[in-house]
Short mmCIF file of N, CA and C in Angstrom, two decimals:
data_model
loop_
_atom_site.label_atom_id
_atom_site.label_comp_id
_atom_site.label_asym_id
_atom_site.label_seq_id
_atom_site.Cartn_x
_atom_site.Cartn_y
_atom_site.Cartn_z
N MET A 810 -37.86 -87.55 45.67
CA MET A 810 -38.90 -88.37 45.08
C MET A 810 -39.94 -88.78 46.11
N GLU A 811 -40.04 -88.02 47.16
CA GLU A 811 -41.01 -88.37 48.19
C GLU A 811 -42.45 -88.19 47.75
N ASP A 812 -42.71 -87.38 46.72
CA ASP A 812 -44.06 -87.18 46.22
C ASP A 812 -44.44 -88.18 45.13
N ILE A 813 -43.52 -89.08 44.82
CA ILE A 813 -43.73 -90.03 43.74
C ILE A 813 -43.61 -91.45 44.26
N HIS A 814 -44.53 -92.30 43.84
CA HIS A 814 -44.47 -93.71 44.22
C HIS A 814 -44.12 -94.52 42.97
N LEU A 815 -43.10 -95.34 43.06
CA LEU A 815 -42.65 -96.18 41.94
C LEU A 815 -43.04 -97.62 42.23
N LYS A 816 -43.76 -98.22 41.31
CA LYS A 816 -44.15 -99.63 41.44
C LYS A 816 -43.52 -100.40 40.29
N ILE A 817 -42.73 -101.40 40.61
CA ILE A 817 -42.11 -102.24 39.59
C ILE A 817 -43.08 -103.35 39.22
N ASN A 818 -43.30 -103.54 37.93
CA ASN A 818 -44.21 -104.57 37.44
C ASN A 818 -43.46 -105.85 37.12
N ASP A 819 -44.20 -106.94 37.06
CA ASP A 819 -43.56 -108.19 36.65
C ASP A 819 -43.27 -108.14 35.15
N LYS A 820 -42.45 -109.05 34.69
CA LYS A 820 -41.98 -108.99 33.30
C LYS A 820 -43.07 -109.26 32.27
N ASN A 821 -44.23 -109.75 32.68
CA ASN A 821 -45.32 -110.02 31.74
C ASN A 821 -46.21 -108.81 31.51
N SER A 822 -46.00 -107.74 32.25
CA SER A 822 -46.82 -106.54 32.12
C SER A 822 -46.39 -105.73 30.90
N LYS A 823 -47.32 -104.97 30.36
CA LYS A 823 -47.01 -104.07 29.25
C LYS A 823 -45.99 -103.01 29.68
N TYR A 824 -46.06 -102.61 30.95
CA TYR A 824 -45.19 -101.56 31.48
C TYR A 824 -44.15 -102.14 32.43
N ARG A 825 -42.91 -101.67 32.30
CA ARG A 825 -41.83 -102.11 33.19
C ARG A 825 -42.06 -101.60 34.61
N ALA A 826 -42.61 -100.40 34.70
CA ALA A 826 -42.87 -99.79 36.00
C ALA A 826 -44.00 -98.79 35.85
N LYS A 827 -44.62 -98.49 36.99
CA LYS A 827 -45.66 -97.46 37.04
C LYS A 827 -45.22 -96.42 38.05
N ILE A 828 -45.43 -95.17 37.67
CA ILE A 828 -45.07 -94.06 38.55
C ILE A 828 -46.35 -93.31 38.87
N TYR A 829 -46.63 -93.21 40.16
CA TYR A 829 -47.84 -92.56 40.64
C TYR A 829 -47.46 -91.28 41.37
N MET A 830 -48.16 -90.20 41.05
CA MET A 830 -48.01 -88.97 41.79
C MET A 830 -48.84 -89.11 43.06
N LYS A 831 -48.26 -88.84 44.20
CA LYS A 831 -48.95 -89.06 45.48
C LYS A 831 -49.96 -87.98 45.82
N ASN A 832 -49.75 -86.77 45.32
CA ASN A 832 -50.69 -85.70 45.65
C ASN A 832 -50.65 -84.62 44.59
N LYS A 833 -51.51 -83.65 44.77
CA LYS A 833 -51.67 -82.60 43.77
C LYS A 833 -50.41 -81.76 43.58
N SER A 834 -49.59 -81.67 44.61
CA SER A 834 -48.39 -80.85 44.50
C SER A 834 -47.16 -81.65 44.06
N SER A 835 -47.34 -82.91 43.71
CA SER A 835 -46.22 -83.74 43.27
C SER A 835 -45.51 -83.10 42.09
N ASP A 836 -44.20 -83.12 42.15
CA ASP A 836 -43.40 -82.53 41.08
C ASP A 836 -42.71 -83.65 40.31
N PHE A 837 -43.07 -83.80 39.06
CA PHE A 837 -42.42 -84.82 38.25
C PHE A 837 -41.60 -84.20 37.14
N THR A 838 -41.28 -82.94 37.27
CA THR A 838 -40.53 -82.26 36.23
C THR A 838 -39.06 -82.64 36.22
N ASN A 839 -38.58 -83.20 37.31
CA ASN A 839 -37.18 -83.59 37.35
C ASN A 839 -37.04 -85.04 36.88
N PHE A 840 -37.09 -85.22 35.59
CA PHE A 840 -37.01 -86.56 35.02
C PHE A 840 -35.68 -87.24 35.34
N ASN A 841 -34.62 -86.44 35.55
CA ASN A 841 -33.32 -87.04 35.88
C ASN A 841 -33.40 -87.85 37.16
N GLU A 842 -34.11 -87.35 38.15
CA GLU A 842 -34.26 -88.08 39.41
C GLU A 842 -35.07 -89.37 39.21
N ILE A 843 -36.10 -89.31 38.41
CA ILE A 843 -36.91 -90.50 38.14
C ILE A 843 -36.09 -91.51 37.36
N GLU A 844 -35.32 -91.05 36.38
CA GLU A 844 -34.46 -91.95 35.62
C GLU A 844 -33.43 -92.62 36.52
N LYS A 845 -32.84 -91.87 37.44
CA LYS A 845 -31.87 -92.44 38.39
C LYS A 845 -32.51 -93.53 39.23
N GLU A 846 -33.73 -93.27 39.70
CA GLU A 846 -34.44 -94.24 40.52
C GLU A 846 -34.75 -95.51 39.73
N LEU A 847 -35.17 -95.35 38.49
CA LEU A 847 -35.43 -96.52 37.64
C LEU A 847 -34.15 -97.33 37.43
N LYS A 848 -33.06 -96.63 37.18
CA LYS A 848 -31.77 -97.31 36.98
C LYS A 848 -31.32 -98.02 38.26
N ASN A 849 -31.48 -97.35 39.40
CA ASN A 849 -31.12 -97.95 40.68
C ASN A 849 -31.95 -99.20 40.98
N LYS A 850 -33.18 -99.21 40.50
CA LYS A 850 -34.06 -100.37 40.71
C LYS A 850 -33.86 -101.43 39.62
N ASN A 851 -32.87 -101.19 38.75
CA ASN A 851 -32.52 -102.13 37.68
C ASN A 851 -33.67 -102.38 36.70
N ILE A 852 -34.40 -101.30 36.38
CA ILE A 852 -35.48 -101.39 35.41
C ILE A 852 -34.86 -101.42 34.02
N LYS A 853 -35.22 -102.43 33.25
CA LYS A 853 -34.70 -102.58 31.89
C LYS A 853 -35.51 -101.71 30.92
N LYS A 854 -35.08 -101.67 29.68
CA LYS A 854 -35.76 -100.84 28.69
C LYS A 854 -37.19 -101.32 28.47
N GLY A 855 -38.05 -100.35 28.20
CA GLY A 855 -39.46 -100.64 27.96
C GLY A 855 -40.31 -99.43 28.32
N LEU A 856 -41.61 -99.62 28.29
CA LEU A 856 -42.55 -98.54 28.58
C LEU A 856 -42.69 -98.33 30.08
N ILE A 857 -42.78 -97.05 30.45
CA ILE A 857 -43.03 -96.65 31.83
C ILE A 857 -44.37 -95.92 31.84
N PHE A 858 -45.22 -96.28 32.79
CA PHE A 858 -46.55 -95.71 32.92
C PHE A 858 -46.55 -94.62 33.97
N PHE A 859 -47.17 -93.48 33.68
CA PHE A 859 -47.32 -92.38 34.63
C PHE A 859 -48.80 -92.19 34.93
N ASP A 860 -49.15 -92.20 36.20
CA ASP A 860 -50.51 -91.94 36.65
C ASP A 860 -50.50 -90.58 37.34
N LEU A 861 -51.06 -89.59 36.67
CA LEU A 861 -51.09 -88.23 37.20
C LEU A 861 -52.46 -87.89 37.76
N SER A 862 -53.30 -88.89 38.04
CA SER A 862 -54.67 -88.63 38.46
C SER A 862 -54.75 -87.84 39.76
N LYS A 863 -53.85 -88.07 40.68
CA LYS A 863 -53.87 -87.29 41.94
C LYS A 863 -53.47 -85.84 41.67
N ARG A 864 -52.61 -85.65 40.71
CA ARG A 864 -52.15 -84.31 40.37
C ARG A 864 -53.16 -83.56 39.51
N ASN A 865 -53.79 -84.24 38.57
CA ASN A 865 -54.67 -83.60 37.59
C ASN A 865 -56.15 -83.75 37.88
N PHE A 866 -56.51 -84.45 38.93
CA PHE A 866 -57.92 -84.71 39.21
C PHE A 866 -58.69 -83.41 39.19
N PRO A 867 -59.84 -83.31 38.60
CA PRO A 867 -60.66 -84.37 38.01
C PRO A 867 -60.51 -84.50 36.50
N GLU A 868 -59.44 -83.99 35.94
CA GLU A 868 -59.27 -84.08 34.49
C GLU A 868 -59.13 -85.52 34.04
N LYS A 869 -59.55 -85.77 32.81
CA LYS A 869 -59.51 -87.14 32.28
C LYS A 869 -58.14 -87.50 31.71
N ASN A 870 -57.38 -86.50 31.30
CA ASN A 870 -56.10 -86.75 30.64
C ASN A 870 -54.98 -86.88 31.66
N CYS A 871 -54.95 -88.00 32.37
CA CYS A 871 -53.97 -88.10 33.43
C CYS A 871 -53.16 -89.40 33.39
N PHE A 872 -53.22 -90.14 32.30
CA PHE A 872 -52.44 -91.36 32.17
C PHE A 872 -51.54 -91.25 30.94
N PHE A 873 -50.25 -91.51 31.14
CA PHE A 873 -49.28 -91.37 30.07
C PHE A 873 -48.29 -92.53 30.10
N GLU A 874 -47.63 -92.73 28.97
CA GLU A 874 -46.55 -93.69 28.91
C GLU A 874 -45.39 -93.04 28.17
N ILE A 875 -44.19 -93.52 28.47
CA ILE A 875 -42.99 -93.03 27.81
C ILE A 875 -42.01 -94.19 27.74
N TYR A 876 -41.22 -94.22 26.69
CA TYR A 876 -40.24 -95.29 26.52
C TYR A 876 -38.97 -94.95 27.29
N TYR A 877 -38.48 -95.93 28.03
CA TYR A 877 -37.26 -95.81 28.83
C TYR A 877 -36.25 -96.80 28.26
N ASN A 878 -35.04 -96.35 27.96
CA ASN A 878 -34.05 -97.21 27.31
C ASN A 878 -33.10 -97.92 28.28
N GLY A 879 -33.46 -97.93 29.56
CA GLY A 879 -32.60 -98.54 30.57
C GLY A 879 -31.71 -97.53 31.27
N GLU A 880 -31.66 -96.31 30.72
CA GLU A 880 -30.87 -95.24 31.34
C GLU A 880 -31.63 -93.92 31.39
N ARG A 881 -32.41 -93.65 30.35
CA ARG A 881 -33.16 -92.39 30.30
C ARG A 881 -34.41 -92.53 29.44
N PHE A 882 -35.31 -91.55 29.61
CA PHE A 882 -36.52 -91.50 28.80
C PHE A 882 -36.15 -91.02 27.40
N ILE A 883 -36.83 -91.53 26.41
CA ILE A 883 -36.54 -91.15 25.02
C ILE A 883 -37.52 -90.05 24.59
N ASP A 884 -36.95 -88.92 24.20
CA ASP A 884 -37.77 -87.80 23.72
C ASP A 884 -38.63 -88.25 22.55
N GLY A 885 -39.83 -87.72 22.51
CA GLY A 885 -40.73 -88.02 21.41
C GLY A 885 -41.57 -89.27 21.60
N THR A 886 -41.38 -89.98 22.73
CA THR A 886 -42.16 -91.20 22.96
C THR A 886 -43.25 -91.00 24.01
N TRP A 887 -43.37 -89.80 24.56
CA TRP A 887 -44.39 -89.47 25.56
C TRP A 887 -45.75 -89.53 24.89
N LYS A 888 -46.66 -90.36 25.40
CA LYS A 888 -47.95 -90.55 24.75
C LYS A 888 -49.05 -90.65 25.81
N GLN A 889 -50.17 -89.98 25.55
CA GLN A 889 -51.32 -90.10 26.45
C GLN A 889 -51.96 -91.47 26.24
N VAL A 890 -52.40 -92.07 27.34
CA VAL A 890 -53.02 -93.38 27.30
C VAL A 890 -54.42 -93.24 27.86
N ASN A 891 -55.40 -93.81 27.18
CA ASN A 891 -56.77 -93.81 27.70
C ASN A 891 -56.86 -94.69 28.92
N GLN A 892 -57.78 -94.36 29.81
CA GLN A 892 -57.93 -95.14 31.02
C GLN A 892 -58.19 -96.61 30.70
N GLU A 893 -58.90 -96.88 29.63
CA GLU A 893 -59.22 -98.26 29.25
C GLU A 893 -57.97 -99.03 28.84
N GLU A 894 -56.95 -98.34 28.35
CA GLU A 894 -55.72 -98.98 27.87
C GLU A 894 -54.77 -99.34 29.00
N ARG A 895 -54.88 -98.67 30.11
CA ARG A 895 -53.88 -98.88 31.16
C ARG A 895 -54.00 -100.27 31.76
N ILE A 896 -52.86 -100.79 32.15
CA ILE A 896 -52.81 -102.16 32.69
C ILE A 896 -52.15 -102.11 34.05
#
């Protein structure tokens, strides 16, 4: 997970955590590793924000959210978020 930066948000934020890709070659395909890291950091269930702007620059579609149940991401909850919506 050296190419990924995890930021834990306070409990008043819309997102439990934000995950930032550090560079264009960042690999986020191994969701199991990200889920393990979230669990190790004691992240509770809720939305997780992904910022892929470093990976997808200059494309506009680089902000996403997915629901995390405290152990793993829930299939079918991956959603693109407009830049204006991100918090």
